Coordinates of C-alpha atoms and ligand atoms in Angstrom, one line a residue:
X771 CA 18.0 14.4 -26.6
X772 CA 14.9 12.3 -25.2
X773 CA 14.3 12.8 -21.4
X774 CA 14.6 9.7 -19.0
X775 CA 12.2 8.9 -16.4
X776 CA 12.4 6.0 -14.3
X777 CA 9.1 4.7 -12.9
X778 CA 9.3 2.6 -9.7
X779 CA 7.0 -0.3 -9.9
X780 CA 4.7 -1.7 -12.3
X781 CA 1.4 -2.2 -10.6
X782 CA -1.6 -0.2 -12.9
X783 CA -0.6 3.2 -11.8
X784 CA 2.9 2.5 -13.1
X785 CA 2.2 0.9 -16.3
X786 CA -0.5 3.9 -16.7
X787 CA 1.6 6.6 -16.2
X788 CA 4.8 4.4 -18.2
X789 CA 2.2 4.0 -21.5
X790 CA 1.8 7.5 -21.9
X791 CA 5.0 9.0 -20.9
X792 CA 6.5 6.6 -23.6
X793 CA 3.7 7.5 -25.9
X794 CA 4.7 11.0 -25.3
X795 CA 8.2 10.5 -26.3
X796 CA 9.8 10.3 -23.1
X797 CA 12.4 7.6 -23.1
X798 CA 11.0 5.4 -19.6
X799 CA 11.9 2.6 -17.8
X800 CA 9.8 0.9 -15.3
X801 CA 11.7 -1.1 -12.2
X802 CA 9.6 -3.9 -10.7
X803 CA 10.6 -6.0 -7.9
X804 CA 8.5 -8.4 -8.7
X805 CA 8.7 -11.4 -11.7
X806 CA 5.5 -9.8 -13.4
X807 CA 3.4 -6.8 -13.9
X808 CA 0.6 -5.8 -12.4
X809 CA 1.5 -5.5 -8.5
X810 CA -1.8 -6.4 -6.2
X811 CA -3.9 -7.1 -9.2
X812 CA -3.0 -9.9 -10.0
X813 CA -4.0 -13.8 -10.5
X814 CA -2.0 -16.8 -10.9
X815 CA -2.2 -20.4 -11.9
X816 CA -1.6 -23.7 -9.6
X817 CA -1.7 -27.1 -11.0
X818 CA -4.3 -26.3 -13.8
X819 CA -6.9 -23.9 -11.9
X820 CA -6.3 -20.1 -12.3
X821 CA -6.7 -18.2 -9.4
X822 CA -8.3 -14.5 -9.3
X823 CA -6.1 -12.6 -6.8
X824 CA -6.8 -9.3 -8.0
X825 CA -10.1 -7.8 -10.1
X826 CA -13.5 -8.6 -9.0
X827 CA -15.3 -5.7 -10.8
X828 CA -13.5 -3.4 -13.3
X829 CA -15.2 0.2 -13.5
X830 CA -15.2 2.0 -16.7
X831 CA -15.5 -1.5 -18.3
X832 CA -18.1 -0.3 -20.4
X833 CA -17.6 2.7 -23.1
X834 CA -20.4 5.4 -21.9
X835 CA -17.7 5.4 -18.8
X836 CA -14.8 7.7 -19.5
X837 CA -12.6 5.6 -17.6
X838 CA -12.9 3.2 -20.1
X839 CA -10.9 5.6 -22.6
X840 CA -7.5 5.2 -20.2
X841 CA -8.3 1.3 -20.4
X842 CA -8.1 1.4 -23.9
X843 CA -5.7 3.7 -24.3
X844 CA -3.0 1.8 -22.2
X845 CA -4.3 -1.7 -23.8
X846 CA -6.0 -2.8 -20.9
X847 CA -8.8 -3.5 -22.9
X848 CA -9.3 -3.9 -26.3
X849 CA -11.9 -5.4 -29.1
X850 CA -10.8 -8.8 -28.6
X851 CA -11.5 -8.5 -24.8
X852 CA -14.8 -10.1 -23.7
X853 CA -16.0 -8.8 -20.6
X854 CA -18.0 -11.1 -18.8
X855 CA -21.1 -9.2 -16.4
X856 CA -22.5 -11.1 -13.7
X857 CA -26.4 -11.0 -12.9
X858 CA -27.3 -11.5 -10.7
X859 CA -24.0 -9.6 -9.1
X860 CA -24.7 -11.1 -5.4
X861 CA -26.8 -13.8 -4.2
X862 CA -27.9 -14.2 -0.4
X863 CA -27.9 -18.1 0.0
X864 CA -29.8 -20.4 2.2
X865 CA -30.3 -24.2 2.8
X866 CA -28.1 -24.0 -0.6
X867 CA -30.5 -22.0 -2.5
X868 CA -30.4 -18.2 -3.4
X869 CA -32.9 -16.0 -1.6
X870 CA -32.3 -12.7 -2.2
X871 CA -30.0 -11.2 -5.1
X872 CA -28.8 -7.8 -6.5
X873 CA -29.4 -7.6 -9.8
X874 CA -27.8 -5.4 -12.7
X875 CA -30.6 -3.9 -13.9
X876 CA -31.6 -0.9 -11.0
X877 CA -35.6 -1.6 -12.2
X878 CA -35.2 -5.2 -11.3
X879 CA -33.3 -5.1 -7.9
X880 CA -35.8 -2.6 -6.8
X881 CA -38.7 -5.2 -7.7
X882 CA -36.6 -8.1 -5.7
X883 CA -36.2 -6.3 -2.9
X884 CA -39.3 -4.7 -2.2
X885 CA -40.9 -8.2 -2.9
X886 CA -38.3 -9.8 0.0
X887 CA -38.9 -6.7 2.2
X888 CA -41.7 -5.0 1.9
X889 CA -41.5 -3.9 5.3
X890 CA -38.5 -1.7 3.7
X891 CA -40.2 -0.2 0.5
X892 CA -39.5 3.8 1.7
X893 CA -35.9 2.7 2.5
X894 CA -35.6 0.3 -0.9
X895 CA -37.0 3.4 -3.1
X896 CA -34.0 6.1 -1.4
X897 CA -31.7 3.6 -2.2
X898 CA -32.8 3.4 -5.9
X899 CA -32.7 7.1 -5.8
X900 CA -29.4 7.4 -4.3
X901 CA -28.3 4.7 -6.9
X902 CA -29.4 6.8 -9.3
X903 CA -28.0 9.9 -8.2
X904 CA -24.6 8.3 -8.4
X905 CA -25.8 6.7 -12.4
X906 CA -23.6 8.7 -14.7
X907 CA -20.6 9.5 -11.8
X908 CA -17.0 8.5 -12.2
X909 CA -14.0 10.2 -11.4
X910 CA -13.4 13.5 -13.4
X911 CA -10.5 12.8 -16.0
X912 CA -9.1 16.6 -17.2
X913 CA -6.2 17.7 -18.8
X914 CA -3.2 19.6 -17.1
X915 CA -4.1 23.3 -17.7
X916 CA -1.1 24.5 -19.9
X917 CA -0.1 21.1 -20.9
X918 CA -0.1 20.5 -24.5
X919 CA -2.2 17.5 -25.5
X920 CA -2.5 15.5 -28.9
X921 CA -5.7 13.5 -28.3
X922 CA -7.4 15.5 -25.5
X923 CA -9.9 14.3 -23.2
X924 CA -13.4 16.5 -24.5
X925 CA -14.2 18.3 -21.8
X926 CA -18.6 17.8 -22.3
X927 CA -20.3 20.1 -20.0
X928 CA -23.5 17.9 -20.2
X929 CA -20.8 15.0 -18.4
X930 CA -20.4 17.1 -15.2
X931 CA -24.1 18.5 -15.0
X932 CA -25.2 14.8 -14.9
X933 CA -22.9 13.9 -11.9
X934 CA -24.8 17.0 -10.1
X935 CA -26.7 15.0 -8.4
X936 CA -24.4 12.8 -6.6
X937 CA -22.0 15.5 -6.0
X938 CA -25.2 16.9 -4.1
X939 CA -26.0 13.6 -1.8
X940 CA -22.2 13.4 -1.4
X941 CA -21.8 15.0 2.3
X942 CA -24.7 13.2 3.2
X943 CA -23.3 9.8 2.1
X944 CA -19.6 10.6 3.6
X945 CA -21.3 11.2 6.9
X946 CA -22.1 7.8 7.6
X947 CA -20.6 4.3 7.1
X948 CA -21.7 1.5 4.9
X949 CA -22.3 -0.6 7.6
X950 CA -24.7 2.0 9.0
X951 CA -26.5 2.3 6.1
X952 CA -27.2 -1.3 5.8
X953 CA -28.0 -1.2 9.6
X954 CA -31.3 1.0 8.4
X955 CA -33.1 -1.5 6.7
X956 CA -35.7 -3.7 8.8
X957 CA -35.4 -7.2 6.7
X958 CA -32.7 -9.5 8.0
X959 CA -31.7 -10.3 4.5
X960 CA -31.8 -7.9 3.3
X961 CA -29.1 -5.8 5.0
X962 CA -27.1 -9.3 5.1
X963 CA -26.8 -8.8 1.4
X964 CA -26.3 -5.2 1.7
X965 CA -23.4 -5.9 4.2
X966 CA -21.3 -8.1 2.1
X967 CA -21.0 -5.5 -1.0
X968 CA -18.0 -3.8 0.6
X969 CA -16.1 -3.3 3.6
X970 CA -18.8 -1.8 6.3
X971 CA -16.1 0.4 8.1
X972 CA -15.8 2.3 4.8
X973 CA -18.4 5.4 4.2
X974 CA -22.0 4.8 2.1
X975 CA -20.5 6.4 0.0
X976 CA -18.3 3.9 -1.3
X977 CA -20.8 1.4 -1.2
X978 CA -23.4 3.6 -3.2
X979 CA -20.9 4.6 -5.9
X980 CA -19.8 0.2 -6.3
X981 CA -23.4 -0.6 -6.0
X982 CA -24.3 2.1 -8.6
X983 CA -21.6 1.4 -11.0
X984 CA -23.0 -2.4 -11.2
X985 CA -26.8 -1.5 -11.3
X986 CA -26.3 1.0 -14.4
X987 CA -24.2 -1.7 -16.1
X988 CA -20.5 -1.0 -15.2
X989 CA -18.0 -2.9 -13.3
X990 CA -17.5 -6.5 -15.5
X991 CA -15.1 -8.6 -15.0
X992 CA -12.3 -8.6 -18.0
X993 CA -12.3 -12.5 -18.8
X994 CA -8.5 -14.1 -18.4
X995 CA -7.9 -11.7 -15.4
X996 CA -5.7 -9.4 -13.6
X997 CA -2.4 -11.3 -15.1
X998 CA -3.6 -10.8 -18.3
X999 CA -5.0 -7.2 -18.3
X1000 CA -1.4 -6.4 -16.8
X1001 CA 0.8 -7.9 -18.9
X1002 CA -1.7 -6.3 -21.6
X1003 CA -0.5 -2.9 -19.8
X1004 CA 3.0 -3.7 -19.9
X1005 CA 3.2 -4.9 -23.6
X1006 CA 1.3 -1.8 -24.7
X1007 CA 3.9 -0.3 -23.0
X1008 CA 6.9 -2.1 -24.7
X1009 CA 5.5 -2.3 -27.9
X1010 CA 5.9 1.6 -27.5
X1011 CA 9.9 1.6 -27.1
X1012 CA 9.8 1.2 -23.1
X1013 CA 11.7 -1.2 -21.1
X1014 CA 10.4 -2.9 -17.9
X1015 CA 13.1 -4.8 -15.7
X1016 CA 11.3 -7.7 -13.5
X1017 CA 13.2 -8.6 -10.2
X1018 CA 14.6 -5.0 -9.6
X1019 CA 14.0 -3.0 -6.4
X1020 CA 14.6 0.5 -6.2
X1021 CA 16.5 0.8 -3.4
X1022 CA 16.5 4.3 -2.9
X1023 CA 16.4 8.1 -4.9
X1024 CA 19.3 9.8 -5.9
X1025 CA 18.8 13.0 -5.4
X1026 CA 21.0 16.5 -5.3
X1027 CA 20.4 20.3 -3.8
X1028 CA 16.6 20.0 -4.5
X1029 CA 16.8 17.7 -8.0
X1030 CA 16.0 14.4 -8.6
X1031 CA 19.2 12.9 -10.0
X1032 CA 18.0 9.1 -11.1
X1033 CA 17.8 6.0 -8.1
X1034 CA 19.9 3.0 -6.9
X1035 CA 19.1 -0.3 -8.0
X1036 CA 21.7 -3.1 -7.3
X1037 CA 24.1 -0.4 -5.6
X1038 CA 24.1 1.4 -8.9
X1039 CA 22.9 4.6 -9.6
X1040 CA 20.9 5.0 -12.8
X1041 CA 20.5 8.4 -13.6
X1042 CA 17.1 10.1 -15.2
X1043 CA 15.4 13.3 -15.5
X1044 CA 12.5 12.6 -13.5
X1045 CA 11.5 9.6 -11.3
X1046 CA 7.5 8.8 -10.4
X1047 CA 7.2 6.6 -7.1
X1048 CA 4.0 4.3 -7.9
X1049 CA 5.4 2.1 -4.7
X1050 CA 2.6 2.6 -2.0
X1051 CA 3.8 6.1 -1.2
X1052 CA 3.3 5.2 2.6
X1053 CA 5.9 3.4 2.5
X1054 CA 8.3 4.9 0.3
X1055 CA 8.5 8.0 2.7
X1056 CA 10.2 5.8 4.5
X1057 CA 12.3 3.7 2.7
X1058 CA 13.4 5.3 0.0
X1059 CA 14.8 8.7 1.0
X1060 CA 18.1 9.3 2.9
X1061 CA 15.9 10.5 5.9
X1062 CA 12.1 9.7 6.4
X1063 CA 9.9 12.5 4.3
X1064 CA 9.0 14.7 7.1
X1065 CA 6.7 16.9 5.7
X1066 CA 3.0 17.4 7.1
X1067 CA 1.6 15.4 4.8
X1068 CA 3.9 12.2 5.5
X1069 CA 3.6 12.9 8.9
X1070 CA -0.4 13.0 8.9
X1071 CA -0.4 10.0 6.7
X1072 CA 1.8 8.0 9.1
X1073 CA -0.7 9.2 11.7
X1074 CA -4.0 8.8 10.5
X1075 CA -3.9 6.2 7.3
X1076 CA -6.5 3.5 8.1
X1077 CA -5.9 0.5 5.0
X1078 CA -7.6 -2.1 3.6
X1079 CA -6.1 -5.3 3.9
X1080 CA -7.7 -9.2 3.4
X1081 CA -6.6 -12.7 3.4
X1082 CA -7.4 -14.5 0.2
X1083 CA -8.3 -18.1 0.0
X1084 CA -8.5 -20.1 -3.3
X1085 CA -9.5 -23.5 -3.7
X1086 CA -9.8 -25.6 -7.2
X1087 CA -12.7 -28.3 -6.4
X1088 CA -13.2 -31.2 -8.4
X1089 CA -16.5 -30.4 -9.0
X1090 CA -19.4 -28.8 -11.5
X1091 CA -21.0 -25.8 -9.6
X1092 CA -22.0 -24.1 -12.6
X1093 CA -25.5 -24.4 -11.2
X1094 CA -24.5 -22.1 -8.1
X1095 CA -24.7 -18.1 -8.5
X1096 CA -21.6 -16.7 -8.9
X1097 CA -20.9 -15.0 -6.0
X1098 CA -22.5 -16.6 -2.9
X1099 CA -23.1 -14.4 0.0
X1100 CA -23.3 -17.2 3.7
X1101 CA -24.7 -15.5 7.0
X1102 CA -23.0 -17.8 9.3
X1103 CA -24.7 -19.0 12.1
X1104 CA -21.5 -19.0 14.0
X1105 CA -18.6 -16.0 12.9
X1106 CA -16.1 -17.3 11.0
X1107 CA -12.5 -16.6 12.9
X1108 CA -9.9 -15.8 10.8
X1109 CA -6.4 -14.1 11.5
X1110 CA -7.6 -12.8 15.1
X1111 CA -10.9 -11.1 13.1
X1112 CA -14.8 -12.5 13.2
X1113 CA -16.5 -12.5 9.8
X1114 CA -20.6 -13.2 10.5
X1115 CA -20.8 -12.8 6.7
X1116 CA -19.0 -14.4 4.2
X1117 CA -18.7 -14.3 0.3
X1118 CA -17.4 -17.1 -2.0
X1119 CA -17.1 -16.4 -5.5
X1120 CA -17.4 -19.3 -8.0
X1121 CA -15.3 -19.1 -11.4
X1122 CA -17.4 -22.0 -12.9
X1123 CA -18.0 -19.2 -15.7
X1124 CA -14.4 -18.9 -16.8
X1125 CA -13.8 -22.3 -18.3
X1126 CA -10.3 -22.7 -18.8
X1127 CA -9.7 -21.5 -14.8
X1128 CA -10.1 -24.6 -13.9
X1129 CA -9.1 -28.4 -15.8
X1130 CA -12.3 -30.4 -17.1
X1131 CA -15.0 -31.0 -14.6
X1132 CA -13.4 -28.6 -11.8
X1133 CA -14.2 -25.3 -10.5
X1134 CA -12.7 -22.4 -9.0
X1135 CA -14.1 -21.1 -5.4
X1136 CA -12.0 -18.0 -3.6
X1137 CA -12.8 -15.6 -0.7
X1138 CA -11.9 -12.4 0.5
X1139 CA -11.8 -11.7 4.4
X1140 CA -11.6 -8.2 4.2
X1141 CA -10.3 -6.6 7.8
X1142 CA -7.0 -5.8 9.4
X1143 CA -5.2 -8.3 9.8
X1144 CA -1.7 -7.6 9.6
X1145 CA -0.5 -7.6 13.1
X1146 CA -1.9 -10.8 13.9
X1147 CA -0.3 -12.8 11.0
X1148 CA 3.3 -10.6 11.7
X1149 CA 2.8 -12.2 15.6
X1150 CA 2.4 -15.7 14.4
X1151 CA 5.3 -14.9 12.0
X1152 CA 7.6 -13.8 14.9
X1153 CA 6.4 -16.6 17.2
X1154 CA 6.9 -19.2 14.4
X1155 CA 3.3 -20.4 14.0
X1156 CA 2.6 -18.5 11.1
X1157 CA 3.1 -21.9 8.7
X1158 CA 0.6 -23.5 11.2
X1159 CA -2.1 -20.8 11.4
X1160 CA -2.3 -20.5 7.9
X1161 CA -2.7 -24.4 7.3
X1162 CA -5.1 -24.3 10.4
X1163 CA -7.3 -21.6 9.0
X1164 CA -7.3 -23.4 5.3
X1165 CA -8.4 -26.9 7.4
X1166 CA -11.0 -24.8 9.0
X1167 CA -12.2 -22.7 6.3
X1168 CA -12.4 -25.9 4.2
X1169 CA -15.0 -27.7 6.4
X1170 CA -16.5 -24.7 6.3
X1171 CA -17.5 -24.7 2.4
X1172 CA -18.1 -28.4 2.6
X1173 CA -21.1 -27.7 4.8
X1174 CA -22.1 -24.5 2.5
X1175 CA -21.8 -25.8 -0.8
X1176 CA -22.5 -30.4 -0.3
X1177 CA -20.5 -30.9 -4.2
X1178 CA -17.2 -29.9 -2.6
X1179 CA -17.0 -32.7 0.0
X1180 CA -13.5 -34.4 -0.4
X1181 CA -13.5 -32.5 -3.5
X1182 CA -10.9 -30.2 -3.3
X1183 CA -7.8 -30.5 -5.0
X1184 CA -5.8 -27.5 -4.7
X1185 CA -5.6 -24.9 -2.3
X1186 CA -4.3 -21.4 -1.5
X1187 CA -3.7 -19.0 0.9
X1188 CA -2.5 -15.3 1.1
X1189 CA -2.3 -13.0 4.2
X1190 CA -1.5 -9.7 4.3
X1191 CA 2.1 -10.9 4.7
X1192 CA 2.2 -12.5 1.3
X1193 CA 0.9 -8.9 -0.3
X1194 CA 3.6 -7.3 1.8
X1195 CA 6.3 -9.6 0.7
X1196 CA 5.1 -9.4 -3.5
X1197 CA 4.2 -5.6 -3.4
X1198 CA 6.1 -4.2 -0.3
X1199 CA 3.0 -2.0 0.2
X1200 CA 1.9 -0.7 3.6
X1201 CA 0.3 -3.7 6.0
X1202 CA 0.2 -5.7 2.7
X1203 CA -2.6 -3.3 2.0
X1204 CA -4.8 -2.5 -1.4
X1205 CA -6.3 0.7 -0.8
X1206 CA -7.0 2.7 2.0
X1207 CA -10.4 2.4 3.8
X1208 CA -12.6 5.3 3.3
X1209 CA -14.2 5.9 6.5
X1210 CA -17.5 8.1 7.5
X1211 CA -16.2 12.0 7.4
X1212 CA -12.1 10.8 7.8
X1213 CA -9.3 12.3 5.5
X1214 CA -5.9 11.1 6.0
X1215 CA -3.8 13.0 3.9
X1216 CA -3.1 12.0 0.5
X1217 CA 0.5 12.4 -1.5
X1218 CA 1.1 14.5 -3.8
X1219 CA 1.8 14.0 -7.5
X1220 CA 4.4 16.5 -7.5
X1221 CA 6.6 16.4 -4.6
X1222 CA 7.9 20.0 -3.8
X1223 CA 10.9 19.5 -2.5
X1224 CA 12.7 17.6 -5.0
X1225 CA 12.3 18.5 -8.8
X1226 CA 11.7 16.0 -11.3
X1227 CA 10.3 13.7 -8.5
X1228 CA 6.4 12.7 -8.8
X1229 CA 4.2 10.3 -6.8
X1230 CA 0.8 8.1 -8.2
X1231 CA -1.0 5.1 -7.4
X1232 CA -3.3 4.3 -4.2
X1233 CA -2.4 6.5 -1.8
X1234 CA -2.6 9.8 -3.8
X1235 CA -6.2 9.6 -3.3
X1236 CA -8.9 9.2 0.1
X1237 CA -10.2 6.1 -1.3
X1238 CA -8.6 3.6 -4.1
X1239 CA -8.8 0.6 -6.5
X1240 CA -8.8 0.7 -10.3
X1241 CA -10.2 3.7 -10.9
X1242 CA -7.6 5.7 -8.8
X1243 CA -4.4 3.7 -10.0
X1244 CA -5.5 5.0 -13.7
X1245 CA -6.4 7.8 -13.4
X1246 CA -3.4 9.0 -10.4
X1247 CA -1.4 7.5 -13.6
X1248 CA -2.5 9.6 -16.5
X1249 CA -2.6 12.6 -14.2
X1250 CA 1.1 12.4 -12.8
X1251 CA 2.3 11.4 -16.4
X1252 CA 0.0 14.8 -17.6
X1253 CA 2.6 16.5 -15.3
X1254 CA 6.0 15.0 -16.1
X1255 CA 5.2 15.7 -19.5
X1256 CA 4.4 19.0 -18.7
X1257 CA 7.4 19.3 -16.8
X1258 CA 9.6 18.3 -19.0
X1259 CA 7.9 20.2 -22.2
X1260 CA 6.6 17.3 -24.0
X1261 CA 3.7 17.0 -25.7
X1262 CA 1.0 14.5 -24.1
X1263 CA -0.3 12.1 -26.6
X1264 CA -2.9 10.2 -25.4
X1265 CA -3.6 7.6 -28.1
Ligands
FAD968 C1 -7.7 -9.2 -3.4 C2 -7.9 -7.9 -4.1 C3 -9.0 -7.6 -4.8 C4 -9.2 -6.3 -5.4 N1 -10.3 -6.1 -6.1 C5 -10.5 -5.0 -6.8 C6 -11.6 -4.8 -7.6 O1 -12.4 -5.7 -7.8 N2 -11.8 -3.6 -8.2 C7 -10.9 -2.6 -8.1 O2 -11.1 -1.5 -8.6 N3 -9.8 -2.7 -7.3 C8 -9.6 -3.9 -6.6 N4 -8.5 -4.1 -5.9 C9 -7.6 -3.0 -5.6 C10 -6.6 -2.7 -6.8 O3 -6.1 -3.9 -7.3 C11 -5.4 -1.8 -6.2 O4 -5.9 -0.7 -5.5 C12 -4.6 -1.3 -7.4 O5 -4.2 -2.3 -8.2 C13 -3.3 -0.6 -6.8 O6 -2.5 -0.2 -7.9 P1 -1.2 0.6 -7.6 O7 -0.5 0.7 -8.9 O8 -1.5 1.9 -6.9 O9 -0.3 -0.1 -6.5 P2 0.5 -1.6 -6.6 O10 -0.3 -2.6 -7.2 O11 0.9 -1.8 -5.2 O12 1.7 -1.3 -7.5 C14 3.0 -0.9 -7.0 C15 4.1 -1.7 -7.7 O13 5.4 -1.3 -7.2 C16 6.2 -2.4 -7.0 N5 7.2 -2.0 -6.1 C17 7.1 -1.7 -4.8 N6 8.2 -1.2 -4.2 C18 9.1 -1.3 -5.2 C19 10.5 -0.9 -5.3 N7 11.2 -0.4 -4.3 N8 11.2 -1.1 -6.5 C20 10.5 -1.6 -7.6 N9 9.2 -1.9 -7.6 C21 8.5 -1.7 -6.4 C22 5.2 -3.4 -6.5 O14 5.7 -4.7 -6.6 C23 4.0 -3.2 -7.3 O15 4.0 -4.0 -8.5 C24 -8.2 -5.3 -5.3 C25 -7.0 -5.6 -4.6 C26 -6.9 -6.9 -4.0 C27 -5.6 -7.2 -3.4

């Protein structure tokens, strides 16, 4: 008889793991309390312009990057998939023009930025080298010792000797933050651009291993978008013999003198062999056990987890901005304010390269505001203002792009807006956080993929790692779905 696992949610780690399980001949069912796959990656469409909620760069879009075999493996991506690199990736603007831009092409930025900041050439050639350093890195993808595997993953010595180097300047770059980094560079511009490539609070590190994966021709952008890279996922996935239900919370485990006996949805207990929790594990340890996990992990995490959380504006413009970069990077004379949080830089990306995102003669223009926010929007919820704030910061933020960008004056058509709130209430995930923030020498504790306590019960997704995004969801998924089929003696079939 085929084992049953149940996987809770269908966000990328979940459809990871729920692809090869299936493949694997493990009879799986995804629950998703959602009405669509791919949890916070996602995008969605209002009155003819698409917005991109969810991917901004994809690493291991690009074969040479062994993350890319999981992407195809799961049908993420596949032949028919154009991936669309931008180049330059980020463009400082002034007075409406770009001034200073990070190109794709390492050779290039180097020559850009020494000719803006020449004042900075020692600091401009360690970056290069660091960038460098970090060329061929990516995270390791192994296979289960002991676990039987059709299709492994070649284990090329010559693949780990080139990541030396980075593994070297690692301590060095987890000592200090992003923001700090940037800091050390003289030219004004230059460490405005710098600033905007991720969240400053997170270590160099991070930003070294994003800005690295673009200049050595990673990280695209897979065109149609997070919807449709999902739902790729999840088709893979049912093409297979799997079955998702949309609309379903998991209410809670079922579980029985140490053994994972299935979980309740709608009251009902539906029974399995093993269960995998891809639900941001901070908060299942506290909603879906009969007690609160208590062990020193959980208890650390609650402690010490920092996340990333943003509010996401969209707007669809009656307007041609195809002759604007595509993403614009604004130092703003005056901090924008936004959900009790002061952003001095801002970025607006601008979809005019995706035709169909927006109808005939419009564009798409959305922006991040990366910081946490959460507590401010749940006060305006409680006090009853949160409608108001919102609409007040869209008014505000508005006026704002019509000063930045002249073609979008009375232009706009549609608009959108989502806090950390809206994650919270789509994805139930911690703060209505993504990932967790990385900083400078921290480690919160992570989960584990096997949880000890209860047999046949396994965690993946974002918070089984320091740090997060894309890259974490699939590889926490093929590594937790390496162990329940190791578990359960099957054989892991990977393609
Ligand atoms: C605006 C934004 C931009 C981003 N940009 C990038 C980027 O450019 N590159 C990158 O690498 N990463 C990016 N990320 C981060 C990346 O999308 C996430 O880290 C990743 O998708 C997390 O996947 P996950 O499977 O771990 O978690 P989730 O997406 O949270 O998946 C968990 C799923 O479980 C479901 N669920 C929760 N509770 C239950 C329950 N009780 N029962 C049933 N279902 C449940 C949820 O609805 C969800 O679908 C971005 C995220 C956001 C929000």
């Amino acid at each position: 008889m085929s084992k049953r696992l149940i996987i809770i949610g269908a966000g990328i780690s979940g459809l990871t793991s729920g692809v090869y399980c299936r493949r694997s001949g493990i009879d799986t069912t995804i629950f998703e309390r959602a009405g669509n796959p791919g949890g916070v990656s996602t995008s969605w469409k209002r009155k003819g312009y698409t917005f991109e909620g969810g991917i901004h760069w994809l690493i291991g879009s690009i074969p040479s990057n062994p993350l890319n075999d999981i992407w195809t493996e799961t049908g993420a991506l596949n032949a028919d998939t154009h991936i669309f690199y931008k180049d330059p990736v980020y463009s400082l603007m002034e007075n409406g023009r770009p001034v200073l831009d990070i190109f794709r092409d390492s050779g290039e930025l180097r020559k850009a930025f020494i000719k803006a900041a020449p004042e900075d050439r020692f600091r401009i050639h360690l970056l290069c080298f660091h960038l460098w350093c970090f060329k061929s890195f990516h995270p390791p993808i192994l296979d289960l010792p002991g676990l039987k595997v059709k299709g492994k993953h070649p284990f090329r010595i010559m693949e780990f000797v080139r990541m030396l180097p980075a593994v070297l300047l690692t301590p060095f770059l987890m000592m200090i933050s992003a923001g700090a980094y940037c800091r050390r560079f003289r030219n004004r511009e230059l460490r405005e651009l710098m600033t905007s490539v991720i969240h400053p609070s997170q270590n160099a590190l991070s930003l070294i291993y994003t800005l690295a994966n673009f200049c050595y021709g990673d990280s695209g952008y897979p065109s149609g978008g997070s919807r449709i890279m999902a739902q790729k996922m999840a088709d893979t996935f049912t093409r297979l013999g799997g079955n998702i239900f949309y609309g379903k919370t998991v209410e809670r485990i079922a579980y029985e003198n140490g053994k994972v006996r299935g979980v309740y949805v709608d009251g009902s207990l539906v029974e399995a062999d093993a269960v995998i929790i891809s639900q941001d594990a901070r908060k299942a340890i506290d909603k879906l056990f009969d007690e609160p996990l208590q062990d020193k992990w959980a208890r650390t995490m609650r402690k010490t987890l920092e996340t990333e959380q943003c509010i996401f504006i969209a707007l669809g413009v009656k307007a041609r901005l195809g002759a604007y970069p595509d993403s614009m990077v604004f130092s703003l004379e005056k901090p924008f304010e936004a959900g009790g949080a002061r952003f001095p830089i801002i970025r607006i990306n601008n979809y005019s390269f995706e035709k169909d995102y927006a109808p005939e003669g419009g564009t798409v223009l959305t922006c991040l505001l990366s910081n946490p926010t959460w507590e401010f929007w749940k006060q305006a919820k409680d006090n009853g203002c949160y409608a108001q704030s919102k609409k007040e910061l869209l008014e505000r933020f508005i006026t704002l792009v019509e000063t930045l960008i002249p073609e979008t004056r009375n232009a706009v058509e549609v608009t959108d807006i989502a806090t950390p709130l809206t994650y919270e209430r789509y994805c139930d995930t911690h703060h209505g956080s993504w990932m967790t923030m990385w900083r400078p020498w921290s480690f919160t504790s992570v989960a584990p993929i096997r949880y000890k306590r209860i047999k046949g019960l396994y965690f993946t997704g974002q918070r089984t790692s320091f740090s997060g995004g894309l890259p974490v969801a699939a590889t926490s998924g093929r590594n937790t779905a390496q162990a329940v089929c190791k578990d359960l003696k099957q054989v892991f079939i990977s393609k």
